[in-house]
C-alpha cells in the first residue's frame, strides 16, 4: 500500500508542476536570470569589444593576474574562458540566483 501512496504523491507533484507553467511571472524571472547569465558569457566571449573590454580586463586581473595576459590572446581565450566564466558564474549565482529562484 505504501507504493500506491508514493505513486499518488508523484502524480500529484507532477500535476502541480504542470499547473505552474501557466504563470507568466515565473517565466519572466527565469528569462531575466537567463539574460544575465548570457550577458556574462557573451562578455567573456567578446571581451575585445569596447563595451566589455575594461570590465573583463579588470575581472581577469582580479581573479588570476598570471593568466590574465593569456586570456587576451586568441587561442588562449577559449582555453581560459571556462576558468574565468566559472568564477563569474559563481559570483553571479551568489549575488542573484538565490533571489531569482526564491521569487
PDB file of C-alpha atoms in Angstrom:
ATOM      1  CA  UNK A   1       0.000   0.000   0.000  1.00  0.00           C
ATOM      2  CA  UNK A   2       2.930   2.319   0.583  1.00  0.00           C
ATOM      3  CA  UNK A   3       3.869   2.072  -3.103  1.00  0.00           C
ATOM      4  CA  UNK A   4       0.448   3.375  -4.127  1.00  0.00           C
ATOM      5  CA  UNK A   5       0.835   6.353  -1.795  1.00  0.00           C
ATOM      6  CA  UNK A   6       4.232   7.184  -3.322  1.00  0.00           C
ATOM      7  CA  UNK A   7       2.829   6.903  -6.839  1.00  0.00           C
ATOM      8  CA  UNK A   8      -0.073   9.192  -5.919  1.00  0.00           C
ATOM      9  CA  UNK A   9       2.353  11.693  -4.395  1.00  0.00           C
ATOM     10  CA  UNK A  10       4.462  11.651  -7.564  1.00  0.00           C
ATOM     11  CA  UNK A  11       1.429  12.171  -9.781  1.00  0.00           C
ATOM     12  CA  UNK A  12       0.208  14.997  -7.544  1.00  0.00           C
ATOM     13  CA  UNK A  13       3.590  16.737  -7.692  1.00  0.00           C
ATOM     14  CA  UNK A  14       3.705  16.347 -11.480  1.00  0.00           C
ATOM     15  CA  UNK A  15       0.230  17.876 -11.818  1.00  0.00           C
ATOM     16  CA  UNK A  16       1.147  20.799  -9.520  1.00  0.00           C
ATOM     17  CA  UNK A  17       4.312  21.398 -11.530  1.00  0.00           C
ATOM     18  CA  UNK A  18       2.389  21.459 -14.812  1.00  0.00           C
ATOM     19  CA  UNK A  19      -0.042  23.993 -13.318  1.00  0.00           C
ATOM     20  CA  UNK A  20       2.899  26.342 -12.679  1.00  0.00           C
ATOM     21  CA  UNK A  21       3.738  26.560 -16.390  1.00  0.00           C
ATOM     22  CA  UNK A  22       0.873  28.981 -16.936  1.00  0.00           C
ATOM     23  CA  UNK A  23       2.234  31.545 -14.504  1.00  0.00           C
ATOM     24  CA  UNK A  24       3.962  34.259 -16.524  1.00  0.00           C
ATOM     25  CA  UNK A  25       5.747  35.802 -13.565  1.00  0.00           C
ATOM     26  CA  UNK A  26       7.863  32.676 -13.100  1.00  0.00           C
ATOM     27  CA  UNK A  27       8.917  32.610 -16.745  1.00  0.00           C
ATOM     28  CA  UNK A  28       9.756  36.305 -16.706  1.00  0.00           C
ATOM     29  CA  UNK A  29      12.034  35.881 -13.675  1.00  0.00           C
ATOM     30  CA  UNK A  30      13.765  32.839 -15.171  1.00  0.00           C
ATOM     31  CA  UNK A  31      14.181  34.619 -18.515  1.00  0.00           C
ATOM     32  CA  UNK A  32      15.750  37.600 -16.763  1.00  0.00           C
ATOM     33  CA  UNK A  33      18.168  35.261 -14.992  1.00  0.00           C
ATOM     34  CA  UNK A  34      18.982  33.632 -18.349  1.00  0.00           C
ATOM     35  CA  UNK A  35      19.731  37.057 -19.855  1.00  0.00           C
ATOM     36  CA  UNK A  36      22.133  37.890 -17.015  1.00  0.00           C
ATOM     37  CA  UNK A  37      23.982  34.586 -17.475  1.00  0.00           C
ATOM     38  CA  UNK A  38      24.076  35.056 -21.240  1.00  0.00           C
ATOM     39  CA  UNK A  39      25.447  38.591 -20.885  1.00  0.00           C
ATOM     40  CA  UNK A  40      28.240  37.368 -18.596  1.00  0.00           C
ATOM     41  CA  UNK A  41      29.145  34.619 -21.056  1.00  0.00           C
ATOM     42  CA  UNK A  42      28.988  36.963 -24.052  1.00  0.00           C
ATOM     43  CA  UNK A  43      31.199  39.494 -22.256  1.00  0.00           C
ATOM     44  CA  UNK A  44      33.834  36.780 -21.818  1.00  0.00           C
ATOM     45  CA  UNK A  45      33.466  35.688 -25.433  1.00  0.00           C
ATOM     46  CA  UNK A  46      33.637  39.182 -26.965  1.00  0.00           C
ATOM     47  CA  UNK A  47      35.976  40.763 -24.430  1.00  0.00           C
ATOM     48  CA  UNK A  48      37.701  42.904 -27.087  1.00  0.00           C
ATOM     49  CA  UNK A  49      34.518  44.911 -27.617  1.00  0.00           C
ATOM     50  CA  UNK A  50      34.781  48.476 -26.276  1.00  0.00           C
ATOM     51  CA  UNK A  51      31.699  47.792 -24.171  1.00  0.00           C
ATOM     52  CA  UNK A  52      33.232  44.861 -22.270  1.00  0.00           C
ATOM     53  CA  UNK A  53      36.998  45.342 -22.509  1.00  0.00           C
ATOM     54  CA  UNK A  54      37.548  47.406 -19.365  1.00  0.00           C
ATOM     55  CA  UNK A  55      35.263  45.271 -17.232  1.00  0.00           C
ATOM     56  CA  UNK A  56      36.728  41.961 -18.413  1.00  0.00           C
ATOM     57  CA  UNK A  57      40.337  43.127 -18.167  1.00  0.00           C
ATOM     58  CA  UNK A  58      39.767  44.211 -14.556  1.00  0.00           C
ATOM     59  CA  UNK A  59      37.873  40.984 -13.829  1.00  0.00           C
ATOM     60  CA  UNK A  60      40.582  38.710 -15.225  1.00  0.00           C
ATOM     61  CA  UNK A  61      43.248  40.650 -13.365  1.00  0.00           C
ATOM     62  CA  UNK A  62      41.375  40.255 -10.085  1.00  0.00           C
ATOM     63  CA  UNK A  63      40.727  36.537 -10.458  1.00  0.00           C
ATOM     64  CA  UNK A  64      44.179  35.441 -11.635  1.00  0.00           C
ATOM     65  CA  UNK A  65      46.711  38.047 -12.702  1.00  0.00           C
ATOM     66  CA  UNK A  66      49.131  35.400 -14.004  1.00  0.00           C
ATOM     67  CA  UNK A  67      46.648  34.071 -16.570  1.00  0.00           C
ATOM     68  CA  UNK A  68      45.061  37.442 -17.404  1.00  0.00           C
ATOM     69  CA  UNK A  69      47.594  38.242 -20.134  1.00  0.00           C
ATOM     70  CA  UNK A  70      46.967  34.875 -21.766  1.00  0.00           C
ATOM     71  CA  UNK A  71      43.227  35.490 -21.829  1.00  0.00           C
ATOM     72  CA  UNK A  72      43.709  38.425 -24.185  1.00  0.00           C
ATOM     73  CA  UNK A  73      45.234  36.253 -26.925  1.00  0.00           C
ATOM     74  CA  UNK A  74      43.145  34.305 -29.423  1.00  0.00           C
ATOM     75  CA  UNK A  75      43.642  30.608 -28.725  1.00  0.00           C
ATOM     76  CA  UNK A  76      44.180  31.053 -25.010  1.00  0.00           C
ATOM     77  CA  UNK A  77      40.955  32.983 -24.657  1.00  0.00           C
ATOM     78  CA  UNK A  78      38.926  29.872 -25.391  1.00  0.00           C
ATOM     79  CA  UNK A  79      41.153  27.689 -23.227  1.00  0.00           C
ATOM     80  CA  UNK A  80      40.821  30.004 -20.233  1.00  0.00           C
ATOM     81  CA  UNK A  81      37.194  31.009 -20.753  1.00  0.00           C
ATOM     82  CA  UNK A  82      35.763  28.131 -18.659  1.00  0.00           C
ATOM     83  CA  UNK A  83      38.031  29.147 -15.773  1.00  0.00           C
ATOM     84  CA  UNK A  84      37.058  32.820 -15.756  1.00  0.00           C
ATOM     85  CA  UNK A  85      33.414  32.208 -16.649  1.00  0.00           C
ATOM     86  CA  UNK A  86      33.174  29.646 -13.870  1.00  0.00           C
ATOM     87  CA  UNK A  87      34.276  32.217 -11.315  1.00  0.00           C
ATOM     88  CA  UNK A  88      31.955  34.827 -12.826  1.00  0.00           C
ATOM     89  CA  UNK A  89      29.039  32.383 -12.755  1.00  0.00           C
ATOM     90  CA  UNK A  90      29.792  31.638  -9.102  1.00  0.00           C
ATOM     91  CA  UNK A  91      29.752  35.349  -8.292  1.00  0.00           C
ATOM     92  CA  UNK A  92      26.526  35.974 -10.227  1.00  0.00           C
ATOM     93  CA  UNK A  93      24.977  32.926  -8.600  1.00  0.00           C
ATOM     94  CA  UNK A  94      25.924  34.158  -5.139  1.00  0.00           C
ATOM     95  CA  UNK A  95      24.511  37.610  -5.835  1.00  0.00           C
ATOM     96  CA  UNK A  96      21.267  36.969  -7.705  1.00  0.00           C
ATOM     97  CA  UNK A  97      20.476  33.276  -8.155  1.00  0.00           C
ATOM     98  CA  UNK A  98      19.033  32.759  -4.696  1.00  0.00           C
ATOM     99  CA  UNK A  99      16.789  35.791  -5.028  1.00  0.00           C
ATOM    100  CA  UNK A 100      15.570  34.855  -8.503  1.00  0.00           C
ATOM    101  CA  UNK A 101      14.886  31.219  -7.726  1.00  0.00           C
ATOM    102  CA  UNK A 102      13.363  32.131  -4.381  1.00  0.00           C
ATOM    103  CA  UNK A 103      10.941  34.511  -6.057  1.00  0.00           C
TER     104      UNK A 103
END
